[in-house]
């Protein structure tokens, strides 16, 4: 009962400023599906070339190649706070804009509003990211 009430409050609040009304009652399997279908392709296309385990030394110390690295590396680690996109640097950098040196991806690339909403929803719902090989990010061929 308490969870349902909290979900409704978050949802009502989100509708004011966000394209997606996100429930807090998502099932982990659903959230893993969101990772594979929407979040992973974005991070592989725009981010992994600089933020894999080999390159991270030059790029803020951050590797997002695996779930474990994404949660434990980076100058400002952790860059993902499950359930709280607004406290998650990985989400915030997508919104900064290119005038900010931490605006990601670097100019001229930019994620779309839909991609931004997917990353936000995924973090809000708990940022489920499978461990090990199944969740490993790779440069698109
Ligand atoms: C061309 C290389 C490049 C690409 C592509 C890139 N970044 Fe970065 N990233 C950097 C550099 C360089 C820094 C360090 C910037 C600084 O120190 O001001 C950084 C820093 C960061 C940080 C801060 C890490 C910390 O702990 O302080 C985050 C988060 C981040 N990037 C996320 C992303 C995301 C998400 C994407 C894809 C949408 C992305 N980056 C794409 C080069 C890149």
Coordinates of N, CA and C and ligand atoms in Angstrom, one line a residue:
X1 N 0.8 -1.2 0.0 CA 0.0 0.0 0.0 C 0.9 1.2 0.0
X2 N 1.9 1.2 0.9 CA 2.7 2.4 0.9 C 3.5 2.6 -0.4
X3 N 3.9 1.5 -1.0 CA 4.6 1.6 -2.3 C 3.7 2.1 -3.4
X4 N 2.5 1.7 -3.4 CA 1.6 2.2 -4.4 C 1.4 3.7 -4.3
X5 N 1.2 4.2 -3.0 CA 1.1 5.6 -2.8 C 2.3 6.4 -3.3
X6 N 3.5 5.8 -3.0 CA 4.7 6.5 -3.3 C 4.8 6.6 -4.9
X7 N 4.5 5.5 -5.5 CA 4.5 5.4 -7.0 C 3.6 6.5 -7.6
X8 N 2.5 6.7 -7.0 CA 1.5 7.7 -7.6 C 2.1 9.1 -7.4
X9 N 2.7 9.3 -6.3 CA 3.3 10.7 -6.0 C 4.4 11.0 -7.0
X10 N 5.3 10.0 -7.1 CA 6.4 10.2 -8.1 C 5.9 10.5 -9.5
X11 N 4.9 9.7 -9.9 CA 4.3 9.8 -11.2 C 3.7 11.2 -11.4
X12 N 2.9 11.6 -10.4 CA 2.3 12.9 -10.6 C 3.3 14.0 -10.7
X13 N 4.4 13.9 -9.9 CA 5.4 14.9 -9.9 C 6.1 14.9 -11.3
X14 N 6.4 13.7 -11.8 CA 7.2 13.6 -13.0 C 6.4 14.2 -14.2
X15 N 5.1 14.0 -14.2 CA 4.3 14.5 -15.3 C 4.4 16.0 -15.5
X16 N 4.8 16.7 -14.5 CA 4.9 18.2 -14.6 C 6.1 18.5 -15.6
X17 N 7.2 17.8 -15.5 CA 8.4 18.3 -16.2 C 9.0 17.2 -17.1
X18 N 8.4 16.1 -17.2 CA 9.1 15.0 -17.9 C 8.2 14.3 -19.0
X19 N 8.9 13.9 -20.1 CA 8.1 13.2 -21.1 C 7.5 11.9 -20.6
X20 N 8.1 11.3 -19.6 CA 7.7 10.0 -19.2 C 7.2 10.0 -17.8
X21 N 6.1 9.3 -17.6 CA 5.6 9.2 -16.2 C 6.0 7.8 -15.8
X22 N 7.0 7.8 -14.8 CA 7.6 6.5 -14.5 C 7.1 6.0 -13.2
X23 N 6.7 4.8 -13.2 CA 6.2 4.1 -11.9 C 7.4 3.6 -11.2
X24 N 7.3 3.6 -9.8 CA 8.4 3.1 -9.0 C 8.2 1.6 -8.8
X25 N 7.2 1.0 -9.4 CA 6.9 -0.4 -9.1 C 7.3 -1.4 -10.2
X26 N 8.4 -1.1 -11.0 CA 8.7 -1.9 -12.1 C 9.4 -3.2 -11.6
X27 N 9.2 -4.2 -12.5 CA 9.9 -5.5 -12.2 C 11.3 -5.5 -12.7
X28 N 12.3 -6.0 -12.0 CA 13.6 -6.0 -12.5 C 13.8 -6.6 -13.9
X29 N 13.1 -7.6 -14.2 CA 13.2 -8.2 -15.6 C 12.8 -7.2 -16.7
X30 N 11.8 -6.4 -16.4 CA 11.4 -5.3 -17.3 C 12.5 -4.3 -17.4
X31 N 13.1 -3.9 -16.3 CA 14.1 -2.9 -16.3 C 15.4 -3.4 -17.0
X32 N 15.7 -4.7 -16.9 CA 16.8 -5.2 -17.7 C 16.5 -5.2 -19.2
X33 N 15.2 -5.4 -19.5 CA 14.8 -5.3 -20.9 C 15.0 -3.9 -21.5
X34 N 14.7 -2.9 -20.7 CA 14.9 -1.5 -21.0 C 16.4 -1.2 -21.2
X35 N 17.2 -1.8 -20.4 CA 18.7 -1.7 -20.5 C 19.1 -2.2 -21.9
X36 N 18.7 -3.5 -22.2 CA 19.2 -4.1 -23.5 C 18.6 -3.4 -24.7
X37 N 17.4 -3.0 -24.7 CA 16.7 -2.5 -25.9 C 17.0 -1.0 -26.1
X38 N 17.2 -0.2 -25.0 CA 17.3 1.3 -25.2 C 18.5 1.9 -24.7
X39 N 19.0 1.5 -23.5 CA 20.1 2.2 -22.9 C 21.5 1.7 -23.4
X40 N 21.7 0.4 -23.5 CA 22.9 -0.1 -24.0 C 23.3 0.4 -25.4
X41 N 22.4 0.3 -26.3 CA 22.7 0.9 -27.7 C 23.2 2.3 -27.6
X42 N 22.6 3.1 -26.8 CA 22.9 4.6 -26.7 C 24.4 4.7 -26.2
X43 N 24.6 4.0 -25.1 CA 26.0 4.1 -24.4 C 27.0 3.5 -25.4
X44 N 26.7 2.4 -26.1 CA 27.7 1.9 -27.0 C 27.9 2.8 -28.2
X45 N 26.9 3.5 -28.7 CA 27.1 4.3 -29.9 C 27.8 5.6 -29.5
X46 N 27.5 6.2 -28.4 CA 28.0 7.6 -28.0 C 29.1 7.6 -27.0
X47 N 29.3 6.6 -26.2 CA 30.2 6.7 -25.1 C 31.3 5.7 -25.0
X48 N 31.1 4.5 -25.4 CA 32.1 3.5 -25.1 C 33.5 3.7 -25.7
X49 N 33.6 4.4 -26.8 CA 34.9 4.6 -27.4 C 35.8 5.3 -26.5
X50 N 35.3 6.2 -25.6 CA 36.2 6.8 -24.6 C 36.1 6.2 -23.2
X51 N 35.0 5.6 -22.9 CA 34.8 5.1 -21.6 C 34.8 3.6 -21.5
X52 N 35.7 2.9 -22.2 CA 35.9 1.5 -21.9 C 37.1 1.3 -21.0
X53 N 37.4 0.1 -20.6 CA 38.4 -0.1 -19.5 C 39.8 0.3 -20.0
X54 N 40.1 0.3 -21.3 CA 41.4 0.7 -21.7 C 41.6 2.2 -21.8
X55 N 40.5 2.9 -22.2 CA 40.7 4.4 -22.4 C 40.4 5.2 -21.2
X56 N 39.8 4.6 -20.2 CA 39.3 5.5 -19.1 C 40.3 6.4 -18.4
X57 N 41.6 6.0 -18.4 CA 42.6 6.8 -17.8 C 42.6 8.2 -18.3
X58 N 42.3 8.4 -19.6 CA 42.3 9.7 -20.2 C 40.9 10.5 -20.1
X59 N 39.9 9.8 -19.7 CA 38.6 10.4 -19.8 C 37.8 10.3 -18.5
X60 N 38.3 11.1 -17.5 CA 37.6 11.2 -16.2 C 37.7 10.0 -15.4
X61 N 38.5 9.0 -15.8 CA 38.7 7.8 -15.0 C 37.5 6.9 -15.1
X62 N 36.6 7.1 -16.0 CA 35.4 6.4 -16.0 C 35.3 5.3 -17.1
X63 N 35.1 4.1 -16.7 CA 34.8 3.0 -17.6 C 33.3 2.5 -17.4
X64 N 32.6 2.5 -18.5 CA 31.2 1.9 -18.4 C 31.1 0.6 -19.2
X65 N 32.3 -0.1 -19.3 CA 32.3 -1.3 -20.1 C 31.4 -2.4 -19.5
X66 N 31.5 -2.5 -18.2 CA 30.7 -3.5 -17.4 C 29.9 -2.8 -16.3
X67 N 28.9 -3.5 -15.8 CA 28.2 -2.9 -14.7 C 29.1 -2.6 -13.5
X68 N 30.0 -3.5 -13.2 CA 30.8 -3.3 -12.0 C 31.7 -2.0 -12.2
X69 N 32.3 -1.9 -13.4 CA 33.1 -0.7 -13.7 C 32.3 0.5 -13.7
X70 N 31.1 0.5 -14.2 CA 30.2 1.7 -14.2 C 29.9 2.1 -12.8
X71 N 29.8 1.2 -11.9 CA 29.4 1.6 -10.5 C 30.6 1.9 -9.6
X72 N 31.8 1.6 -10.1 CA 33.0 1.8 -9.2 C 34.1 2.7 -9.8
X73 N 34.0 3.1 -11.1 CA 35.1 3.9 -11.6 C 34.6 5.3 -11.9
X74 N 35.5 6.2 -12.1 CA 35.2 7.6 -12.4 C 35.7 8.5 -11.2
X75 N 36.2 9.7 -11.6 CA 36.6 10.6 -10.6 C 35.5 10.9 -9.5
X76 N 34.3 10.9 -10.0 CA 33.1 11.2 -9.1 C 32.3 10.0 -8.8
X77 N 32.9 8.8 -8.8 CA 32.2 7.6 -8.6 C 31.4 7.6 -7.3
X78 N 30.2 7.0 -7.3 CA 29.5 6.4 -8.4 C 28.8 7.4 -9.3
X79 N 28.8 7.1 -10.6 CA 28.2 8.0 -11.5 C 26.7 7.6 -11.8
X80 N 26.3 6.4 -11.3 CA 24.9 6.0 -11.4 C 24.4 5.8 -9.9
X81 N 23.3 6.4 -9.6 CA 22.6 6.2 -8.3 C 21.3 5.6 -8.6
X82 N 21.2 4.3 -8.5 CA 19.9 3.6 -8.9 C 18.7 4.2 -8.2
X83 N 17.7 4.6 -9.0 CA 16.5 5.2 -8.4 C 16.5 6.7 -8.4
X84 N 17.7 7.3 -8.7 CA 17.8 8.7 -8.6 C 18.6 9.3 -9.8
X85 N 17.9 9.5 -10.9 CA 18.6 10.1 -12.1 C 19.2 11.4 -11.8
X86 N 18.6 12.3 -11.0 CA 19.1 13.6 -10.8 C 20.3 13.7 -9.9
X87 N 20.6 12.6 -9.3 CA 21.9 12.5 -8.5 C 22.9 11.7 -9.3
X88 N 22.6 11.3 -10.5 CA 23.5 10.4 -11.3 C 24.2 11.2 -12.3
X89 N 25.5 11.3 -12.2 CA 26.3 12.1 -13.1 C 26.2 11.6 -14.6
X90 N 26.1 10.2 -14.7 CA 25.9 9.7 -16.1 C 24.7 10.2 -16.8
X91 N 23.6 10.5 -16.0 CA 22.5 11.2 -16.6 C 22.6 12.7 -16.8
X92 N 23.2 13.3 -15.7 CA 23.3 14.7 -15.7 C 24.2 15.3 -16.9
X93 N 25.3 14.5 -17.2 CA 26.2 15.0 -18.3 C 25.4 15.1 -19.6
X94 N 24.4 14.2 -19.8 CA 23.7 14.2 -21.0 C 22.8 15.5 -21.2
X95 N 22.6 16.1 -20.1 CA 21.7 17.4 -20.1 C 22.5 18.6 -20.1
X96 N 23.8 18.5 -19.8 CA 24.6 19.8 -19.6 C 24.7 20.7 -20.8
X97 N 24.8 20.1 -22.0 CA 25.0 21.0 -23.2 C 26.5 21.2 -23.4
X98 N 26.9 21.5 -24.6 CA 28.3 21.5 -25.1 C 29.1 22.7 -24.5
X99 N 28.4 23.7 -23.9 CA 29.2 24.8 -23.3 C 29.9 24.3 -22.0
X100 N 29.4 23.2 -21.4 CA 30.0 22.7 -20.2 C 31.0 21.6 -20.6
X101 N 32.2 21.7 -20.1 CA 33.2 20.7 -20.4 C 32.8 19.3 -20.1
X102 N 31.9 19.1 -19.2 CA 31.4 17.8 -18.9 C 30.1 17.4 -19.6
X103 N 29.7 18.2 -20.6 CA 28.6 17.9 -21.4 C 29.0 16.7 -22.3
X104 N 28.1 15.6 -22.3 CA 28.5 14.4 -23.0 C 27.3 14.0 -23.8
X105 N 27.5 13.3 -25.0 CA 28.8 13.1 -25.6 C 29.4 14.4 -26.1
X106 N 30.7 14.5 -26.3 CA 31.3 15.7 -26.7 C 30.8 16.2 -28.1
X107 N 30.8 17.5 -28.3 CA 30.3 18.1 -29.6 C 30.9 17.4 -30.7
X108 N 30.3 17.3 -31.9 CA 28.9 17.8 -32.2 C 27.8 16.7 -31.8
X109 N 28.2 15.6 -31.2 CA 27.2 14.5 -31.0 C 26.2 15.0 -29.9
X110 N 25.0 14.5 -29.9 CA 24.0 14.8 -28.9 C 23.0 13.7 -28.9
X111 N 22.6 13.2 -27.7 CA 21.5 12.2 -27.6 C 20.2 12.9 -27.9
X112 N 19.2 12.2 -28.4 CA 17.9 12.7 -28.6 C 17.1 12.8 -27.3
X113 N 16.0 13.5 -27.3 CA 15.1 13.6 -26.2 C 14.6 12.3 -25.7
X114 N 14.3 11.4 -26.8 CA 13.8 10.1 -26.5 C 14.9 9.2 -25.8
X115 N 16.1 9.3 -26.2 CA 17.2 8.6 -25.6 C 17.5 9.1 -24.2
X116 N 17.4 10.4 -24.0 CA 17.6 11.0 -22.7 C 16.5 10.4 -21.7
X117 N 15.2 10.4 -22.2 CA 14.1 9.9 -21.4 C 14.3 8.4 -21.1
X118 N 14.9 7.6 -22.0 CA 15.1 6.2 -21.7 C 16.1 6.0 -20.6
X119 N 17.2 6.8 -20.7 CA 18.2 6.7 -19.6 C 17.6 7.1 -18.3
X120 N 16.9 8.2 -18.3 CA 16.3 8.6 -17.1 C 15.3 7.6 -16.5
X121 N 14.5 7.0 -17.3 CA 13.5 6.0 -16.9 C 14.2 4.8 -16.3
X122 N 15.3 4.4 -17.0 CA 16.0 3.2 -16.6 C 16.7 3.4 -15.2
X123 N 17.3 4.6 -15.0 CA 17.9 4.8 -13.7 C 16.8 4.9 -12.6
X124 N 15.7 5.6 -12.9 CA 14.6 5.8 -12.0 C 14.1 4.4 -11.5
X125 N 14.0 3.5 -12.5 CA 13.5 2.2 -12.1 C 14.5 1.2 -11.5
X126 N 15.7 1.7 -11.2 CA 16.6 0.9 -10.5 C 17.9 0.6 -11.2
X127 N 18.0 1.0 -12.5 CA 19.3 0.9 -13.2 C 19.8 -0.6 -13.3
X128 N 18.9 -1.5 -13.6 CA 19.3 -2.9 -13.6 C 20.2 -3.1 -14.8
X129 N 21.4 -3.7 -14.5 CA 22.5 -3.8 -15.5 C 23.1 -5.2 -15.3
X130 N 22.9 -6.2 -16.1 CA 23.4 -7.6 -15.8 C 24.9 -7.6 -15.7
X131 N 25.4 -8.4 -14.7 CA 26.8 -8.5 -14.4 C 27.5 -9.2 -15.6
X132 N 28.8 -9.1 -15.7 CA 29.6 -9.9 -16.6 C 29.4 -9.7 -18.0
X133 N 29.6 -10.8 -18.8 CA 29.6 -10.7 -20.3 C 28.3 -10.2 -20.9
X134 N 27.2 -10.7 -20.2 CA 25.8 -10.4 -20.8 C 25.6 -8.9 -20.8
X135 N 26.2 -8.2 -19.9 CA 26.0 -6.7 -19.8 C 27.2 -5.9 -20.3
X136 N 28.2 -6.6 -21.0 CA 29.4 -5.9 -21.4 C 29.1 -5.0 -22.7
X137 N 29.5 -3.8 -22.6 CA 29.3 -2.8 -23.7 C 30.5 -3.0 -24.7
X138 N 30.2 -2.9 -26.0 CA 31.2 -3.0 -27.1 C 30.9 -2.0 -28.1
X139 N 32.0 -1.5 -28.8 CA 31.9 -0.6 -29.9 C 31.0 -1.2 -30.9
X140 N 30.0 -0.5 -31.4 CA 29.2 -1.1 -32.5 C 30.1 -1.3 -33.8
X141 N 29.8 -2.5 -34.5 CA 30.6 -2.8 -35.6 C 30.3 -1.9 -36.8
Ligands
LIG1 C1 35.5 11.6 -27.3 C2 35.6 11.1 -25.9 C3 34.4 11.0 -25.1 C4 33.1 10.5 -25.4 C5 32.7 9.9 -26.7 C6 32.4 10.5 -24.2 N1 33.1 11.1 -23.2 FE1 32.5 11.2 -21.2 N2 34.3 12.1 -20.7 C7 35.3 12.4 -21.7 C8 36.4 13.2 -21.0 C9 37.6 13.8 -21.7 C10 36.0 13.4 -19.7 C11 36.7 14.2 -18.6 C12 36.2 15.6 -18.8 C13 36.8 16.5 -17.8 O1 37.7 16.1 -17.0 O2 36.4 17.7 -17.8 C14 34.7 12.7 -19.5 C15 34.0 12.6 -18.3 C16 32.8 11.9 -18.2 C17 32.0 11.8 -17.0 C18 32.5 12.2 -15.6 C19 33.2 11.1 -14.9 C20 33.6 11.4 -13.5 O3 33.5 10.5 -12.6 O4 33.9 12.6 -13.2 C21 30.9 11.1 -17.3 C22 29.8 10.7 -16.3 C23 30.9 10.9 -18.7 N3 32.0 11.4 -19.2 C24 29.8 10.2 -19.3 C25 29.8 10.1 -20.7 C26 28.6 9.5 -21.4 C27 27.4 9.1 -20.7 C28 29.0 9.5 -22.7 C29 28.1 9.1 -23.9 C30 26.8 9.8 -24.0 C31 30.3 10.0 -22.9 N4 30.8 10.4 -21.6 C32 31.0 10.1 -24.1 C33 35.4 12.0 -23.0 C34 34.3 11.4 -23.7

